[in-house]
Amino acid sequence: MSEETLFTKIINGDIPAEIVYEDEHCFAIRDIAPKAPTHLLVIPRKPIPRLVDASSEDKALLGHLMLAVGDIAKQAGVDEAFRVVINNGAGVGQTVFHLHLHILGNKAFSEDSLGF
Ligand code: AMP
């Protein structure tokens, strides 16, 4: 069996984290090194390493994650303005190879760039 990812260890309770949301398919935690005043990670329970590793059998799960992002943003009070980021691959800074969506809020991003 392949080694558990950091996020699987968190949802199993083996590593502490502040879990702010959970349902049957995914959960959300506060990022330990926030890049914005509100920085949450939405994580599927299924440990898909990268977005490109998802397959057609994950279609419903990917849709579920998008809807969960909206619910979690509302719960966090940032639904009027937030950014969603998925890093795919070490070349753009992915460090945890278990798919996750960053929710970044309460931060002014410039209107015309993706600069963080
Ligand atoms: P990425 O760089 O897209 O792979 O994002 C991984 C994120 O996980 C980074 O923003 C880290 O700060 C965050 N992170 C790493 N370890 C933990 C942890 N134990 N609890 C919460 N967030 C973490």
PDB file of C-alpha atoms and ligand atoms in Angstrom:
ATOM      1  CA  MET A   1       0.000   0.000   0.000  1.00  0.00           C
ATOM      2  CA  SER A   2       1.323   3.460  -0.844  1.00  0.00           C
ATOM      3  CA  GLU A   3       2.267   5.823   1.965  1.00  0.00           C
ATOM      4  CA  GLU A   4      -0.466   8.065   3.371  1.00  0.00           C
ATOM      5  CA  THR A   5      -0.314  11.707   2.377  1.00  0.00           C
ATOM      6  CA  LEU A   6      -0.036  14.519   4.905  1.00  0.00           C
ATOM      7  CA  PHE A   7      -3.699  15.367   4.335  1.00  0.00           C
ATOM      8  CA  THR A   8      -4.819  11.750   4.809  1.00  0.00           C
ATOM      9  CA  LYS A   9      -2.904  11.737   8.107  1.00  0.00           C
ATOM     10  CA  ILE A  10      -4.721  14.944   9.101  1.00  0.00           C
ATOM     11  CA  ILE A  11      -8.202  13.588   8.351  1.00  0.00           C
ATOM     12  CA  ASN A  12      -7.320  10.368  10.189  1.00  0.00           C
ATOM     13  CA  GLY A  13      -6.385  12.465  13.239  1.00  0.00           C
ATOM     14  CA  ASP A  14      -2.715  11.465  13.173  1.00  0.00           C
ATOM     15  CA  ILE A  15      -1.529  15.057  12.589  1.00  0.00           C
ATOM     16  CA  PRO A  16      -3.336  17.995  14.234  1.00  0.00           C
ATOM     17  CA  ALA A  17      -5.038  20.657  12.123  1.00  0.00           C
ATOM     18  CA  GLU A  18      -7.959  23.036  12.440  1.00  0.00           C
ATOM     19  CA  ILE A  19     -10.717  21.335  10.478  1.00  0.00           C
ATOM     20  CA  VAL A  20     -13.315  23.969   9.542  1.00  0.00           C
ATOM     21  CA  TYR A  21     -15.584  21.807   7.364  1.00  0.00           C
ATOM     22  CA  GLU A  22     -16.122  18.166   6.548  1.00  0.00           C
ATOM     23  CA  ASP A  23     -18.546  16.022   4.620  1.00  0.00           C
ATOM     24  CA  GLU A  24     -18.626  12.569   3.087  1.00  0.00           C
ATOM     25  CA  HIS A  25     -16.244  13.428   0.241  1.00  0.00           C
ATOM     26  CA  CYS A  26     -14.016  16.265   1.415  1.00  0.00           C
ATOM     27  CA  PHE A  27     -12.851  18.411   4.297  1.00  0.00           C
ATOM     28  CA  ALA A  28     -11.305  21.839   4.791  1.00  0.00           C
ATOM     29  CA  ILE A  29      -8.538  23.025   7.092  1.00  0.00           C
ATOM     30  CA  ARG A  30      -6.782  26.297   7.851  1.00  0.00           C
ATOM     31  CA  ASP A  31      -3.455  26.544   6.045  1.00  0.00           C
ATOM     32  CA  ILE A  32      -0.598  26.348   8.538  1.00  0.00           C
ATOM     33  CA  ALA A  33       1.338  29.092   6.695  1.00  0.00           C
ATOM     34  CA  PRO A  34      -1.396  31.440   5.454  1.00  0.00           C
ATOM     35  CA  LYS A  35      -0.738  33.552   2.351  1.00  0.00           C
ATOM     36  CA  ALA A  36      -3.869  35.628   3.012  1.00  0.00           C
ATOM     37  CA  PRO A  37      -5.818  36.542   6.179  1.00  0.00           C
ATOM     38  CA  THR A  38      -8.278  33.792   5.250  1.00  0.00           C
ATOM     39  CA  HIS A  39      -6.440  30.804   3.743  1.00  0.00           C
ATOM     40  CA  LEU A  40      -8.280  27.499   3.699  1.00  0.00           C
ATOM     41  CA  LEU A  41      -7.515  24.230   1.940  1.00  0.00           C
ATOM     42  CA  VAL A  42     -10.357  22.114   0.541  1.00  0.00           C
ATOM     43  CA  ILE A  43      -9.234  18.516   0.247  1.00  0.00           C
ATOM     44  CA  PRO A  44     -10.945  15.419  -1.150  1.00  0.00           C
ATOM     45  CA  ARG A  45     -10.782  12.382   1.124  1.00  0.00           C
ATOM     46  CA  LYS A  46      -9.633  10.441  -1.950  1.00  0.00           C
ATOM     47  CA  PRO A  47      -5.870  11.079  -2.287  1.00  0.00           C
ATOM     48  CA  ILE A  48      -5.619  12.098  -5.950  1.00  0.00           C
ATOM     49  CA  PRO A  49      -2.000  13.335  -6.231  1.00  0.00           C
ATOM     50  CA  ARG A  50      -2.479  16.166  -8.756  1.00  0.00           C
ATOM     51  CA  LEU A  51      -5.371  17.633 -10.732  1.00  0.00           C
ATOM     52  CA  VAL A  52      -4.061  15.939 -13.881  1.00  0.00           C
ATOM     53  CA  ASP A  53      -4.251  12.576 -12.128  1.00  0.00           C
ATOM     54  CA  ALA A  54      -8.035  12.875 -11.786  1.00  0.00           C
ATOM     55  CA  SER A  55      -9.982  10.748 -14.263  1.00  0.00           C
ATOM     56  CA  SER A  56     -13.512  10.645 -15.599  1.00  0.00           C
ATOM     57  CA  GLU A  57     -14.514   8.533 -12.599  1.00  0.00           C
ATOM     58  CA  ASP A  58     -13.697  11.588 -10.436  1.00  0.00           C
ATOM     59  CA  LYS A  59     -16.088  13.881 -12.340  1.00  0.00           C
ATOM     60  CA  ALA A  60     -18.727  13.979  -9.601  1.00  0.00           C
ATOM     61  CA  LEU A  61     -16.061  14.441  -6.922  1.00  0.00           C
ATOM     62  CA  LEU A  62     -14.524  17.408  -8.761  1.00  0.00           C
ATOM     63  CA  GLY A  63     -17.959  19.014  -9.052  1.00  0.00           C
ATOM     64  CA  HIS A  64     -18.572  18.340  -5.385  1.00  0.00           C
ATOM     65  CA  LEU A  65     -15.315  20.108  -4.482  1.00  0.00           C
ATOM     66  CA  MET A  66     -16.351  23.220  -6.427  1.00  0.00           C
ATOM     67  CA  LEU A  67     -19.703  23.361  -4.651  1.00  0.00           C
ATOM     68  CA  ALA A  68     -17.986  22.784  -1.296  1.00  0.00           C
ATOM     69  CA  VAL A  69     -15.635  25.706  -2.039  1.00  0.00           C
ATOM     70  CA  GLY A  70     -18.673  27.967  -2.385  1.00  0.00           C
ATOM     71  CA  ASP A  71     -20.217  26.719   0.855  1.00  0.00           C
ATOM     72  CA  ILE A  72     -16.932  27.014   2.751  1.00  0.00           C
ATOM     73  CA  ALA A  73     -16.306  30.530   1.399  1.00  0.00           C
ATOM     74  CA  LYS A  74     -19.775  31.539   2.604  1.00  0.00           C
ATOM     75  CA  GLN A  75     -19.162  29.946   5.998  1.00  0.00           C
ATOM     76  CA  ALA A  76     -15.857  31.856   6.248  1.00  0.00           C
ATOM     77  CA  GLY A  77     -17.562  35.109   5.234  1.00  0.00           C
ATOM     78  CA  VAL A  78     -15.397  35.692   2.152  1.00  0.00           C
ATOM     79  CA  ASP A  79     -17.898  34.744  -0.569  1.00  0.00           C
ATOM     80  CA  GLU A  80     -18.031  38.285  -2.016  1.00  0.00           C
ATOM     81  CA  ALA A  81     -14.332  38.149  -2.971  1.00  0.00           C
ATOM     82  CA  PHE A  82     -11.985  35.223  -2.832  1.00  0.00           C
ATOM     83  CA  ARG A  83      -9.539  33.423  -5.056  1.00  0.00           C
ATOM     84  CA  VAL A  84      -9.295  29.662  -5.656  1.00  0.00           C
ATOM     85  CA  VAL A  85      -5.901  28.219  -6.526  1.00  0.00           C
ATOM     86  CA  ILE A  86      -4.851  24.696  -7.465  1.00  0.00           C
ATOM     87  CA  ASN A  87      -1.127  24.111  -7.807  1.00  0.00           C
ATOM     88  CA  ASN A  88      -0.428  21.249 -10.201  1.00  0.00           C
ATOM     89  CA  GLY A  89       3.177  20.078 -10.015  1.00  0.00           C
ATOM     90  CA  ALA A  90       6.340  21.022  -8.166  1.00  0.00           C
ATOM     91  CA  GLY A  91       7.191  23.518 -10.920  1.00  0.00           C
ATOM     92  CA  VAL A  92       4.426  25.852  -9.709  1.00  0.00           C
ATOM     93  CA  GLY A  93       4.972  25.168  -6.032  1.00  0.00           C
ATOM     94  CA  GLN A  94       2.857  22.099  -5.272  1.00  0.00           C
ATOM     95  CA  THR A  95       4.353  20.662  -2.104  1.00  0.00           C
ATOM     96  CA  VAL A  96       1.646  18.255  -0.936  1.00  0.00           C
ATOM     97  CA  PHE A  97       0.769  15.659  -3.568  1.00  0.00           C
ATOM     98  CA  HIS A  98      -2.837  15.182  -2.531  1.00  0.00           C
ATOM     99  CA  LEU A  99      -5.171  17.380  -4.568  1.00  0.00           C
ATOM    100  CA  HIS A 100      -6.339  20.494  -2.718  1.00  0.00           C
ATOM    101  CA  LEU A 101      -7.956  23.810  -3.539  1.00  0.00           C
ATOM    102  CA  HIS A 102      -6.678  26.923  -1.812  1.00  0.00           C
ATOM    103  CA  ILE A 103      -9.320  29.495  -0.816  1.00  0.00           C
ATOM    104  CA  LEU A 104      -7.684  32.890  -0.353  1.00  0.00           C
ATOM    105  CA  GLY A 105      -9.753  35.724   1.032  1.00  0.00           C
ATOM    106  CA  ASN A 106      -9.657  39.013   2.893  1.00  0.00           C
ATOM    107  CA  LYS A 107      -6.744  40.059   0.726  1.00  0.00           C
ATOM    108  CA  ALA A 108      -6.671  42.633  -2.075  1.00  0.00           C
ATOM    109  CA  PHE A 109      -5.398  40.980  -5.222  1.00  0.00           C
ATOM    110  CA  SER A 110      -4.586  43.168  -8.184  1.00  0.00           C
ATOM    111  CA  GLU A 111      -7.356  43.111 -10.786  1.00  0.00           C
ATOM    112  CA  ASP A 112      -5.195  42.344 -13.770  1.00  0.00           C
ATOM    113  CA  SER A 113      -2.695  39.768 -12.595  1.00  0.00           C
ATOM    114  CA  LEU A 114      -2.464  36.418 -10.919  1.00  0.00           C
ATOM    115  CA  GLY A 115       0.332  37.683  -8.685  1.00  0.00           C
ATOM    116  CA  PHE A 116       0.040  36.569  -5.096  1.00  0.00           C
TER     117      PHE A 116
HETATM  118  P1  AMP B   1       0.669  23.407  -2.199  1.00  0.00           P
HETATM  119  O1  AMP B   1       1.931  24.222  -2.137  1.00  0.00           O
HETATM  120  O2  AMP B   1      -0.302  23.872  -3.230  1.00  0.00           O
HETATM  121  O3  AMP B   1       0.975  21.926  -2.290  1.00  0.00           O
HETATM  122  O4  AMP B   1      -0.068  23.660  -0.820  1.00  0.00           O
HETATM  123  C1  AMP B   1       0.209  22.940   0.328  1.00  0.00           C
HETATM  124  C2  AMP B   1      -0.221  23.814   1.469  1.00  0.00           C
HETATM  125  O5  AMP B   1      -0.295  23.007   2.639  1.00  0.00           O
HETATM  126  C3  AMP B   1       0.758  24.962   1.783  1.00  0.00           C
HETATM  127  O6  AMP B   1       0.102  26.208   1.635  1.00  0.00           O
HETATM  128  C4  AMP B   1       1.175  24.678   3.232  1.00  0.00           C
HETATM  129  O7  AMP B   1       1.326  25.862   3.989  1.00  0.00           O
HETATM  130  C5  AMP B   1       0.035  23.803   3.726  1.00  0.00           C
HETATM  131  N1  AMP B   1       0.377  22.911   4.815  1.00  0.00           N
HETATM  132  C6  AMP B   1       1.479  22.135   4.936  1.00  0.00           C
HETATM  133  N2  AMP B   1       1.438  21.425   6.079  1.00  0.00           N
HETATM  134  C7  AMP B   1       0.261  21.754   6.697  1.00  0.00           C
HETATM  135  C8  AMP B   1      -0.363  21.373   7.917  1.00  0.00           C
HETATM  136  N3  AMP B   1       0.196  20.475   8.747  1.00  0.00           N
HETATM  137  N4  AMP B   1      -1.556  21.932   8.237  1.00  0.00           N
HETATM  138  C9  AMP B   1      -2.138  22.839   7.411  1.00  0.00           C
HETATM  139  N5  AMP B   1      -1.592  23.238   6.237  1.00  0.00           N
HETATM  140  C10 AMP B   1      -0.400  22.712   5.897  1.00  0.00           C
END
